[in-house]
C-alpha atoms as a printed R data frame, in Angstrom:
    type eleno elety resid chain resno       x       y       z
1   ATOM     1    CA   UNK     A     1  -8.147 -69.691 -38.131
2   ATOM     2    CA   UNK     A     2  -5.892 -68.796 -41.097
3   ATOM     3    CA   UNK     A     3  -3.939 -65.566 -41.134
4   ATOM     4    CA   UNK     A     4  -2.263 -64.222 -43.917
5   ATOM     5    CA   UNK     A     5   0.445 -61.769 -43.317
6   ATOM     6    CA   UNK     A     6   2.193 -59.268 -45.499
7   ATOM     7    CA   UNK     A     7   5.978 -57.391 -44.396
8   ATOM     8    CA   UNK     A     8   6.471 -60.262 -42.372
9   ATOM     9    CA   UNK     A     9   9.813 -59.126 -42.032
10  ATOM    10    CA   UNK     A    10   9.125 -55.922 -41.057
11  ATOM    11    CA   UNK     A    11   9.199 -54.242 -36.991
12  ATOM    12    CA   UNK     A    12   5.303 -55.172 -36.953
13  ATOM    13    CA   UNK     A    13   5.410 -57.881 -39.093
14  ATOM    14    CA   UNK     A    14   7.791 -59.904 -37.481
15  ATOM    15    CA   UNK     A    15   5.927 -59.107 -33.668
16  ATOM    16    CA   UNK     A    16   2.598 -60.808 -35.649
17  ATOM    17    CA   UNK     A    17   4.508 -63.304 -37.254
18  ATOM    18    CA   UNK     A    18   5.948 -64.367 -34.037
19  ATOM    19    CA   UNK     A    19   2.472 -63.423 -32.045
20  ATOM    20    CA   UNK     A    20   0.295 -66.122 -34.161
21  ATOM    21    CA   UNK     A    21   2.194 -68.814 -34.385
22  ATOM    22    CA   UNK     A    22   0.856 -70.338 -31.635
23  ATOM    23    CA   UNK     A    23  -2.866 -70.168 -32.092
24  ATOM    24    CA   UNK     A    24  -3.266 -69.870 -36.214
25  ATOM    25    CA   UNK     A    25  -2.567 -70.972 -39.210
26  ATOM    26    CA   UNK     A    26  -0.189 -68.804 -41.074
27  ATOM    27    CA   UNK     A    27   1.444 -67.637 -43.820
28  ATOM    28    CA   UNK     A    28   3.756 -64.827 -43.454
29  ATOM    29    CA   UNK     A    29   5.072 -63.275 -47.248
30  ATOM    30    CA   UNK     A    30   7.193 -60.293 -47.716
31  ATOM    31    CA   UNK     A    31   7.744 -58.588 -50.853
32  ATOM    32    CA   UNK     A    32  10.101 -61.271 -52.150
33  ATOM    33    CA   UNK     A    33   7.383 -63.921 -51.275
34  ATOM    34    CA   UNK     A    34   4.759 -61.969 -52.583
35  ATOM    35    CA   UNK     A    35   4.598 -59.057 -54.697
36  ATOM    36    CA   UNK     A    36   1.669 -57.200 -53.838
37  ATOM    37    CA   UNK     A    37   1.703 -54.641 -56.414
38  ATOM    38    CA   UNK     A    38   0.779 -57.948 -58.992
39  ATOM    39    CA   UNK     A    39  -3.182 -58.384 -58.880
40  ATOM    40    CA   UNK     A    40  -3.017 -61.866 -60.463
41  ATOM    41    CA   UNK     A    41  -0.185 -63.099 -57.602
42  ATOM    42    CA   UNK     A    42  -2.124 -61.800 -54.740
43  ATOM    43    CA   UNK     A    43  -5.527 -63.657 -55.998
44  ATOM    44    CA   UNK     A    44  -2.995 -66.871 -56.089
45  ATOM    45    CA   UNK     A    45  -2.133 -66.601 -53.133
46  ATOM    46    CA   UNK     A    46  -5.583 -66.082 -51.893
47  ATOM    47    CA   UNK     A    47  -6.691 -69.317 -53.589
48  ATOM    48    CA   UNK     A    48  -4.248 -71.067 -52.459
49  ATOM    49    CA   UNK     A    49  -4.201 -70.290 -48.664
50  ATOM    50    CA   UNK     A    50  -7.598 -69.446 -48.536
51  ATOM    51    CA   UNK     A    51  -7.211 -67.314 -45.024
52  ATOM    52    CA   UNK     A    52  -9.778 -65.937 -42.842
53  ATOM    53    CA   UNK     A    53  -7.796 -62.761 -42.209
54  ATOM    54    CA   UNK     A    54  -5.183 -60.704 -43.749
55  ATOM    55    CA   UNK     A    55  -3.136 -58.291 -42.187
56  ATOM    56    CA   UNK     A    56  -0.975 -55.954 -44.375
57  ATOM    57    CA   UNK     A    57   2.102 -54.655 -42.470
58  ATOM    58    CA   UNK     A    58   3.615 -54.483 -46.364
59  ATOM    59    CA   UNK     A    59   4.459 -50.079 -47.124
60  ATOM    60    CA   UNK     A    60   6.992 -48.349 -48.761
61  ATOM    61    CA   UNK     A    61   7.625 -46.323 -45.823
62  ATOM    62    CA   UNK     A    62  11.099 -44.356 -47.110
63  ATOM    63    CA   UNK     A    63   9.206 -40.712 -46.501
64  ATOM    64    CA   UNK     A    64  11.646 -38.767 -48.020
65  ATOM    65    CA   UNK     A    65  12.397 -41.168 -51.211
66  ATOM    66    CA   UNK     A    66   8.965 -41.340 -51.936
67  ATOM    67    CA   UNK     A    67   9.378 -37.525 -52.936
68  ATOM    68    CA   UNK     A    68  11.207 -39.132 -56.153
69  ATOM    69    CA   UNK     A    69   9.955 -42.129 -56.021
70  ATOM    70    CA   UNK     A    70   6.581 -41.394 -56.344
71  ATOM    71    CA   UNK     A    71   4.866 -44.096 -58.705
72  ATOM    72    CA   UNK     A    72   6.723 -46.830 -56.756
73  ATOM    73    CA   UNK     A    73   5.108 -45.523 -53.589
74  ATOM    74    CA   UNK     A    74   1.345 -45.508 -54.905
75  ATOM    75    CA   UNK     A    75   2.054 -48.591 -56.216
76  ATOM    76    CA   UNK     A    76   2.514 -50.046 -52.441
77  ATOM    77    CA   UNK     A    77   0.560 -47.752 -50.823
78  ATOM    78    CA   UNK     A    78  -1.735 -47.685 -52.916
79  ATOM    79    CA   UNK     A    79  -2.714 -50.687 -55.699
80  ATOM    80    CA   UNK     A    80  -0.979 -53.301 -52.996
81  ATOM    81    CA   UNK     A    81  -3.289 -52.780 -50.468
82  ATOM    82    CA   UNK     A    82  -6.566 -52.707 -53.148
83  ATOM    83    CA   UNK     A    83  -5.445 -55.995 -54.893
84  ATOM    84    CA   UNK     A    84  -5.380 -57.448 -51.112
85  ATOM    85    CA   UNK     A    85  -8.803 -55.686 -50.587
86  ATOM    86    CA   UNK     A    86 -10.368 -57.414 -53.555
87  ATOM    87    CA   UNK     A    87  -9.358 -60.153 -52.795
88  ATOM    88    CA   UNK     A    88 -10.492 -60.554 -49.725
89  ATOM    89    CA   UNK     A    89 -13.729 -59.537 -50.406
90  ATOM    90    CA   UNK     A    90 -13.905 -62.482 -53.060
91  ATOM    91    CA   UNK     A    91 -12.866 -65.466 -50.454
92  ATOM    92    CA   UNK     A    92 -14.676 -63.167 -47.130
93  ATOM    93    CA   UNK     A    93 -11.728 -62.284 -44.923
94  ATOM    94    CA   UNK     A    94 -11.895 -59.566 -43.003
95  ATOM    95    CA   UNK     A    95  -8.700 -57.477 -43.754
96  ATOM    96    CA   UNK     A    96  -6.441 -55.919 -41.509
97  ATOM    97    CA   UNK     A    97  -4.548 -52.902 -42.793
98  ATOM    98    CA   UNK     A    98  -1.752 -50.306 -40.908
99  ATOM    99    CA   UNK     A    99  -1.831 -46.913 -42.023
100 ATOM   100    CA   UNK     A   100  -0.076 -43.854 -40.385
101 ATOM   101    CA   UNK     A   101  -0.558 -40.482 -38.847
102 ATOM   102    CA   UNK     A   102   1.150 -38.930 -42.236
103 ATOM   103    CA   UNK     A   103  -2.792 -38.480 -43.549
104 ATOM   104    CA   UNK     A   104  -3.142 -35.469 -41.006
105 ATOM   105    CA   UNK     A   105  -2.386 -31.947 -42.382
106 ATOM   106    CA   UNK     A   106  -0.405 -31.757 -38.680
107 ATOM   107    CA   UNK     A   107  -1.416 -28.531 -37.226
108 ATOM   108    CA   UNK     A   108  -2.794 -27.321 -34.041
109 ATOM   109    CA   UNK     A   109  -1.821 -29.453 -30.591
110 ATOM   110    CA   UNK     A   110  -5.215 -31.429 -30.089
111 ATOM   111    CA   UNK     A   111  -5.923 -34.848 -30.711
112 ATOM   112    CA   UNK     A   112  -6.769 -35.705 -34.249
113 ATOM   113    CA   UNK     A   113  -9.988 -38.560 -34.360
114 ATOM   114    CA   UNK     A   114 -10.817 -40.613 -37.090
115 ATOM   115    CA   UNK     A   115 -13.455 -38.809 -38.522
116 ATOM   116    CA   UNK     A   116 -11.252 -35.494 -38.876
117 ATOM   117    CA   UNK     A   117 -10.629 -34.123 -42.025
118 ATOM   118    CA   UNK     A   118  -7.427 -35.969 -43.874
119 ATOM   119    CA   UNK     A   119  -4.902 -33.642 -45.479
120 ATOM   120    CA   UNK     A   120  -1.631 -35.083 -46.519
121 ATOM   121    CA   UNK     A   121   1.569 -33.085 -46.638
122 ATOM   122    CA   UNK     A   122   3.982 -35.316 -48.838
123 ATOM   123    CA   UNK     A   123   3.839 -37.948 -51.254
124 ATOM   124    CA   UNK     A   124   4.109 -41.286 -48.539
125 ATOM   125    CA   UNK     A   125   0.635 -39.459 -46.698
126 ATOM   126    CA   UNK     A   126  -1.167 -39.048 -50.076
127 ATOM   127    CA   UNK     A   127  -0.134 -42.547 -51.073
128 ATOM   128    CA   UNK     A   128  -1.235 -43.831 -47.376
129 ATOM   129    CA   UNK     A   129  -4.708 -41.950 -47.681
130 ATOM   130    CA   UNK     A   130  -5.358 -43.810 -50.782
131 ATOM   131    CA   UNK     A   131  -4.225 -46.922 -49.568
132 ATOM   132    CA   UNK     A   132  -6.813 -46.365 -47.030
133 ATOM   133    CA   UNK     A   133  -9.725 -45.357 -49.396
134 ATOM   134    CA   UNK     A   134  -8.961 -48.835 -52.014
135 ATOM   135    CA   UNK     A   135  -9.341 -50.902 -48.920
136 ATOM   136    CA   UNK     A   136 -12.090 -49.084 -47.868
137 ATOM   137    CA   UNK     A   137 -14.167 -49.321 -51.341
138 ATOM   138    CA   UNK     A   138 -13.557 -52.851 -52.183
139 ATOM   139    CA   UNK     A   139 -14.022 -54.973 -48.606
140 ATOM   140    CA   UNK     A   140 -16.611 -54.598 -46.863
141 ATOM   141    CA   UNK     A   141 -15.310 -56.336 -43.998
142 ATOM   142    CA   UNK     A   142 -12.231 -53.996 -42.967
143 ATOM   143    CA   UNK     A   143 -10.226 -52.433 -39.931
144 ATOM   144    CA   UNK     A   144  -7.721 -49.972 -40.961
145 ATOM   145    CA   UNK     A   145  -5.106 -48.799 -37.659
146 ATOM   146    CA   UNK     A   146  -3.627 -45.679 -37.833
147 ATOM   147    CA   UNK     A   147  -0.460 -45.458 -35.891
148 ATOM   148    CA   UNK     A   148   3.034 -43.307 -35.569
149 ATOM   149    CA   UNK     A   149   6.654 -43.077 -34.368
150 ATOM   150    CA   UNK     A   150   6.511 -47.072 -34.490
151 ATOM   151    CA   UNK     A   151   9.742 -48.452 -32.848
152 ATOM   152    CA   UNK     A   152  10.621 -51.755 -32.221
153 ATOM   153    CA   UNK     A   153  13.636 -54.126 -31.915
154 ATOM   154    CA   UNK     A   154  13.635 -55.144 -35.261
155 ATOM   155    CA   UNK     A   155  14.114 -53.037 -38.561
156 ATOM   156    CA   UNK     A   156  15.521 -49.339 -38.397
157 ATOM   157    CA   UNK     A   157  13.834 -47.061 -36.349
158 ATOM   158    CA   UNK     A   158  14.208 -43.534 -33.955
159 ATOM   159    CA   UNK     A   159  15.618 -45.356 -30.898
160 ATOM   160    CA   UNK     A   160  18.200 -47.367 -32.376
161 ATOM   161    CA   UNK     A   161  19.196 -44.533 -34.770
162 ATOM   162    CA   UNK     A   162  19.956 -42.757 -31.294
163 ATOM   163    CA   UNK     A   163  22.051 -45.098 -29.508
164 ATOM   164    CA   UNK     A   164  23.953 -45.652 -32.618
165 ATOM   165    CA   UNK     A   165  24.654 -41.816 -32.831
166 ATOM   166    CA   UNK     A   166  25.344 -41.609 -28.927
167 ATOM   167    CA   UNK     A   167  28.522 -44.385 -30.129
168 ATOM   168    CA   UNK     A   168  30.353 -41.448 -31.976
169 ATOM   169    CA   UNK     A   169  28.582 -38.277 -31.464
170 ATOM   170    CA   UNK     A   170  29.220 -35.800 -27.987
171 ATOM   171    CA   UNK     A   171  26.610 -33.805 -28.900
172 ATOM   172    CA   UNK     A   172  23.313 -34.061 -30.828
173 ATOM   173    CA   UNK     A   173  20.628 -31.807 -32.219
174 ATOM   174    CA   UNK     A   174  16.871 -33.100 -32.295
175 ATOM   175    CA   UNK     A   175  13.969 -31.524 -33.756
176 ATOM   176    CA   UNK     A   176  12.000 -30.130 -31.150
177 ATOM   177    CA   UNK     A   177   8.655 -28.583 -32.190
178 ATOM   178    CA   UNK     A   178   6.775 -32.097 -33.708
179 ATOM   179    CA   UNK     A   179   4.878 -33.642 -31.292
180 ATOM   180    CA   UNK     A   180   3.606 -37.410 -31.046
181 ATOM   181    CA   UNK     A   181   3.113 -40.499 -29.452
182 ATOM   182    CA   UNK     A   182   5.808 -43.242 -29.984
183 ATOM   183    CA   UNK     A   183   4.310 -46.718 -30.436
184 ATOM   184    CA   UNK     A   184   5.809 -50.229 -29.753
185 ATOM   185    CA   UNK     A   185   5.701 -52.308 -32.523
186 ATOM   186    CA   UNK     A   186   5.021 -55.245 -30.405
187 ATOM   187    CA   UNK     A   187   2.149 -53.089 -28.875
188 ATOM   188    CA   UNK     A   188   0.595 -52.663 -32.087
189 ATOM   189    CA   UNK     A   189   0.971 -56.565 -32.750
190 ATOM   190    CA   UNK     A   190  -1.091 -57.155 -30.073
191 ATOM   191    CA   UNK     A   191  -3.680 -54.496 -30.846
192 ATOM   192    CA   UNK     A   192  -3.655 -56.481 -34.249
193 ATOM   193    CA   UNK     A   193  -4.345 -59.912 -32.319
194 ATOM   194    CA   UNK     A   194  -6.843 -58.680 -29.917
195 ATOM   195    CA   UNK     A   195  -9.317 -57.159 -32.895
196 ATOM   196    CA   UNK     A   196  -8.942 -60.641 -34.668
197 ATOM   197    CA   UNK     A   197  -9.780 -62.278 -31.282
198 ATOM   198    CA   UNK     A   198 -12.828 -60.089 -30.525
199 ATOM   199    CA   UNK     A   199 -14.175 -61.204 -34.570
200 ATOM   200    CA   UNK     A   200 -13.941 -64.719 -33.204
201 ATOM   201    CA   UNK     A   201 -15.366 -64.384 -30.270
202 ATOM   202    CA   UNK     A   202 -18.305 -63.696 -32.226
203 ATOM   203    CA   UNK     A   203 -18.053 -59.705 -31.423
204 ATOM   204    CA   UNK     A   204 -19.430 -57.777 -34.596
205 ATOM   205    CA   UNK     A   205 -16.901 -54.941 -34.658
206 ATOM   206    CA   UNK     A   206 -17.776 -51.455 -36.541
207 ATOM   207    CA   UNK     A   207 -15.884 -51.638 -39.666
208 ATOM   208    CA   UNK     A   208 -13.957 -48.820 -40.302
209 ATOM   209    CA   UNK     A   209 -10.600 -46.590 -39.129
210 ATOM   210    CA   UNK     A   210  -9.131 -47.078 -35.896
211 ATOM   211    CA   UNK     A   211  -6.160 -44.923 -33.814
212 ATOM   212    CA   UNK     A   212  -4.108 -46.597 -31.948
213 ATOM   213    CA   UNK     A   213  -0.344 -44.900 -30.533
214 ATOM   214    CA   UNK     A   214   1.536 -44.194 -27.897
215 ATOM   215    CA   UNK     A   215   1.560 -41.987 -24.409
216 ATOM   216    CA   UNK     A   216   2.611 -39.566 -23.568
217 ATOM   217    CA   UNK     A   217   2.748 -37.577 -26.175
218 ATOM   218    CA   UNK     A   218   6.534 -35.920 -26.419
219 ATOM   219    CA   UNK     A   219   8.362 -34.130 -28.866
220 ATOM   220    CA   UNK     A   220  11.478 -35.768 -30.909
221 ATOM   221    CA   UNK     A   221  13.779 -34.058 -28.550
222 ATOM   222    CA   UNK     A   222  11.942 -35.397 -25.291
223 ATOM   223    CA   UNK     A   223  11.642 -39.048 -26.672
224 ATOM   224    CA   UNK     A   224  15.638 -38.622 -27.431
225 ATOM   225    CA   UNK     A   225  15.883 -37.407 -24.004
226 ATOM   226    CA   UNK     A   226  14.237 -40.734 -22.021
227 ATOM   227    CA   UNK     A   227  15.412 -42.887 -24.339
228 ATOM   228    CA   UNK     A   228  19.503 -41.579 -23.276
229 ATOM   229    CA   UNK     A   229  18.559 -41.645 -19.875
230 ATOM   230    CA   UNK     A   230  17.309 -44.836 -20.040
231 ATOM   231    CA   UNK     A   231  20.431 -46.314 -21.600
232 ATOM   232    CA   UNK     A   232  22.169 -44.538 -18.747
233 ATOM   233    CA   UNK     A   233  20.198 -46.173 -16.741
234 ATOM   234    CA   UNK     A   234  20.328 -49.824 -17.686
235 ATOM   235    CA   UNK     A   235  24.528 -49.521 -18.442
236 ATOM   236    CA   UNK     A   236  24.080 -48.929 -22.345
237 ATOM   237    CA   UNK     A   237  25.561 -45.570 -22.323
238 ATOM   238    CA   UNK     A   238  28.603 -44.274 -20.059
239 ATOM   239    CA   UNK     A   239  27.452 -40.795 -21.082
240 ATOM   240    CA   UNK     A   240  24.692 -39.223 -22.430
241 ATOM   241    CA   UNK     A   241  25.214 -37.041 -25.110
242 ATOM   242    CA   UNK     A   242  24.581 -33.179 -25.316
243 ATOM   243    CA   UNK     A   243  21.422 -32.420 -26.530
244 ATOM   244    CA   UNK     A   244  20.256 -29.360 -28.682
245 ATOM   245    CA   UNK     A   245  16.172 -28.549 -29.493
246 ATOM   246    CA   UNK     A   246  16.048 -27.193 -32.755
247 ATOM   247    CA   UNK     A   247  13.262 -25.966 -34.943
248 ATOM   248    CA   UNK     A   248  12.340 -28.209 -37.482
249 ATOM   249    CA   UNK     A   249  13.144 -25.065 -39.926
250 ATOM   250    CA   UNK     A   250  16.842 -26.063 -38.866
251 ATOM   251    CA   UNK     A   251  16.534 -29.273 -40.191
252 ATOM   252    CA   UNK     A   252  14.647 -29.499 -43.741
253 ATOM   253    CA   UNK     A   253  13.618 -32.738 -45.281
254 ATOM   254    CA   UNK     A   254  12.356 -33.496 -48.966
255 ATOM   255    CA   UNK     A   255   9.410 -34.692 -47.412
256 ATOM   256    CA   UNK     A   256   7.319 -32.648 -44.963
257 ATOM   257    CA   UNK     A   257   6.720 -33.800 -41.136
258 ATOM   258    CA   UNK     A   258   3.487 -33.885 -39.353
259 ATOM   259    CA   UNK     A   259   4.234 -30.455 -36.315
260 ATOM   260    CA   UNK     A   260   1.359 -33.108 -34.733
261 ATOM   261    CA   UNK     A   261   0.922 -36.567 -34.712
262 ATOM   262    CA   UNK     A   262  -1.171 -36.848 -31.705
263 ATOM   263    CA   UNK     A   263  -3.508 -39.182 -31.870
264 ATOM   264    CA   UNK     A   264  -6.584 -39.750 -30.385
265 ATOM   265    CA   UNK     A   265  -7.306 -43.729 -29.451
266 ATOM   266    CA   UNK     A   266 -10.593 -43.458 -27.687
267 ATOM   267    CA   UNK     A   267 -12.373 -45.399 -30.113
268 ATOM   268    CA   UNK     A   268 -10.232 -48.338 -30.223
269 ATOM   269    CA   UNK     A   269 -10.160 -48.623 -26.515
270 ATOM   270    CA   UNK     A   270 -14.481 -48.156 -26.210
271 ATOM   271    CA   UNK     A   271 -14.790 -51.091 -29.231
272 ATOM   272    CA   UNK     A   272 -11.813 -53.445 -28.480
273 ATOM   273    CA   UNK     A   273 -10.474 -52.439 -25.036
274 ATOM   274    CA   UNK     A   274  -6.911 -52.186 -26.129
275 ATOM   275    CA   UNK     A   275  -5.031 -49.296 -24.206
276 ATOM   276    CA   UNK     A   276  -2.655 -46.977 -26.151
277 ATOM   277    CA   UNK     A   277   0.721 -48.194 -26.459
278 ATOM   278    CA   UNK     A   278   3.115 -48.039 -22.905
279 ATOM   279    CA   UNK     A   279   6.094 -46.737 -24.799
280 ATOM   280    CA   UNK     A   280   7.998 -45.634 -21.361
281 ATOM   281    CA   UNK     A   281   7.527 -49.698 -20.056
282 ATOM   282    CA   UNK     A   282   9.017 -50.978 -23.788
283 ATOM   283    CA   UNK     A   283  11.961 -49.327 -23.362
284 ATOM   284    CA   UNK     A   284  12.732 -51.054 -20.069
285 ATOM   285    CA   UNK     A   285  14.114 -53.422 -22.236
286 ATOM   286    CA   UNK     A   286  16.578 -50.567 -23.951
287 ATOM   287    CA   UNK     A   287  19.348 -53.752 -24.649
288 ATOM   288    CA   UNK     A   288  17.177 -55.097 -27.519
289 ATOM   289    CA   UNK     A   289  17.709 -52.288 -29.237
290 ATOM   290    CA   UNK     A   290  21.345 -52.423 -29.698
């Protein structure tokens, strides 16, 4: 089995990366390896390696610098993954692509499925959605996860921004009116390797858009909350700081935020058997994170 994986240095990347190693061939790029946005290096590649899978952890995931830089973001988002896509569907991999929770409009407080209607609020969703749709038109053979609040101990992400803040800072406000389920990185890894295991096995999967995220689902503010007490906990942090819940009125962004990033993972569990992410059991190991 040969594997070919994108933002290999990235919080999921570097989980699969490390995940595969044992069982696959690999070849793990990242943007300095491989330049995604170039059609004619990707089909290189491709020719090259030949793989039986690729799984693109590669996105230009700066939300609020996509606001300005918005051709640089479709370009990733966007052409990256479609180049991949095609080809793919030349050699016959099956690929494997990440998308996000951004591609919801973010109202209400239910679940959101796959099949509900998209409606991106800011440029990194839009460029997401269509990163979604070239994968979708040009390989047939495709599984496309849709995750959020990804955290990991690699790469920069909500839990380590906390502890560093808790270093300096007495007293902290955290938006508390979005809602979501925070999702290991390593958790999503494995989701990754499970779906490539069931194609091997010989198990025809339905091709198509898949959630996969975290419980519970908790507001900013509560995840800042367990995380602090859980550095308590475990000796990280000789006091926690004071926390505020604020609107997220009180704290504007160029880009808009999802109000609800809940996502529903039903599907992934009745076709693959993979549970949604633990998030409370990944931060048992809160040291990692410093």
């Amino acid at each position: 089995m040969k594997v070919l994986i994108t933002g290999c240095n990235g919080q999921v990347g570097k989980c699969l990366t490390k995940n595969l190693a044992e069982n696959a061939e690999i070849l793990a790029v990242d943007y300095q390896d491989l330049d995604i946005t170039d059609q004619a290096a990707v089909f290189n590649v491709f020719l090259d390696f030949q793989p039986d899978y690729i799984v693109n952890a590669a996105a230009h995931t700066a939300v609020d610098r996509a606001e300005e830089e918005v051709d640089l973001s479709f370009k990733v988002n966007r052409d990256g993954p479609k180049f991949l896509a095609e080809a793919a569907q030349a050699c016959g991999a099956v690929i494997l692509h990440i998308s996000t929770d951004y591609v919801f409009g973010g109202e209400g407080s239910g679940l959101y499925t796959e099949s509900d209607k998209t409606d991106p609020q800011c440029v990194y969703g839009e460029s997401k959605l269509a990163g979604e749709a070239a994968v979708v038109e040009n390989c047939e053979n495709h599984l496309i996860l849709r995750t959020a609040w990804v955290f990991g101990e690699h790469g920069n992400n909500f839990v380590k921004t906390m502890l560093k803040l808790a270093e300096t800072r007495d007293a902290l406000s955290i938006v508390g009116d979005q809602f979501g389920g925070p999702t290991y990185a390593k958790d999503i890894s494995d989701a990754l390797v499970k779906m490539i295991e069931s194609i091997e096995a010989g198990k025809q999967p339905e091709w198509g858009v898949y959630h996969f995220s975290g419980l519970p689902h908790v507001s900013w503010f509560e995840f800042a909350e367990y995380i602090f007490n859980t550095a308590h906990k475990e000796g990280i942090l000789d006091t926690i700081p004071q926390l505020t819940s604020i609107p997220t009125s009180s704290y504007p962004t160029p880009a808009k935020r999802p109000e609800n990033s809940r996502l529903d993972c039903q599907k992934i569990e009745n076709q693959f058997q993979i549970k949604p992410s633990d998030w409370q059991a990944a931060l048992t190991n809160i040291q990692a994170y410093k």
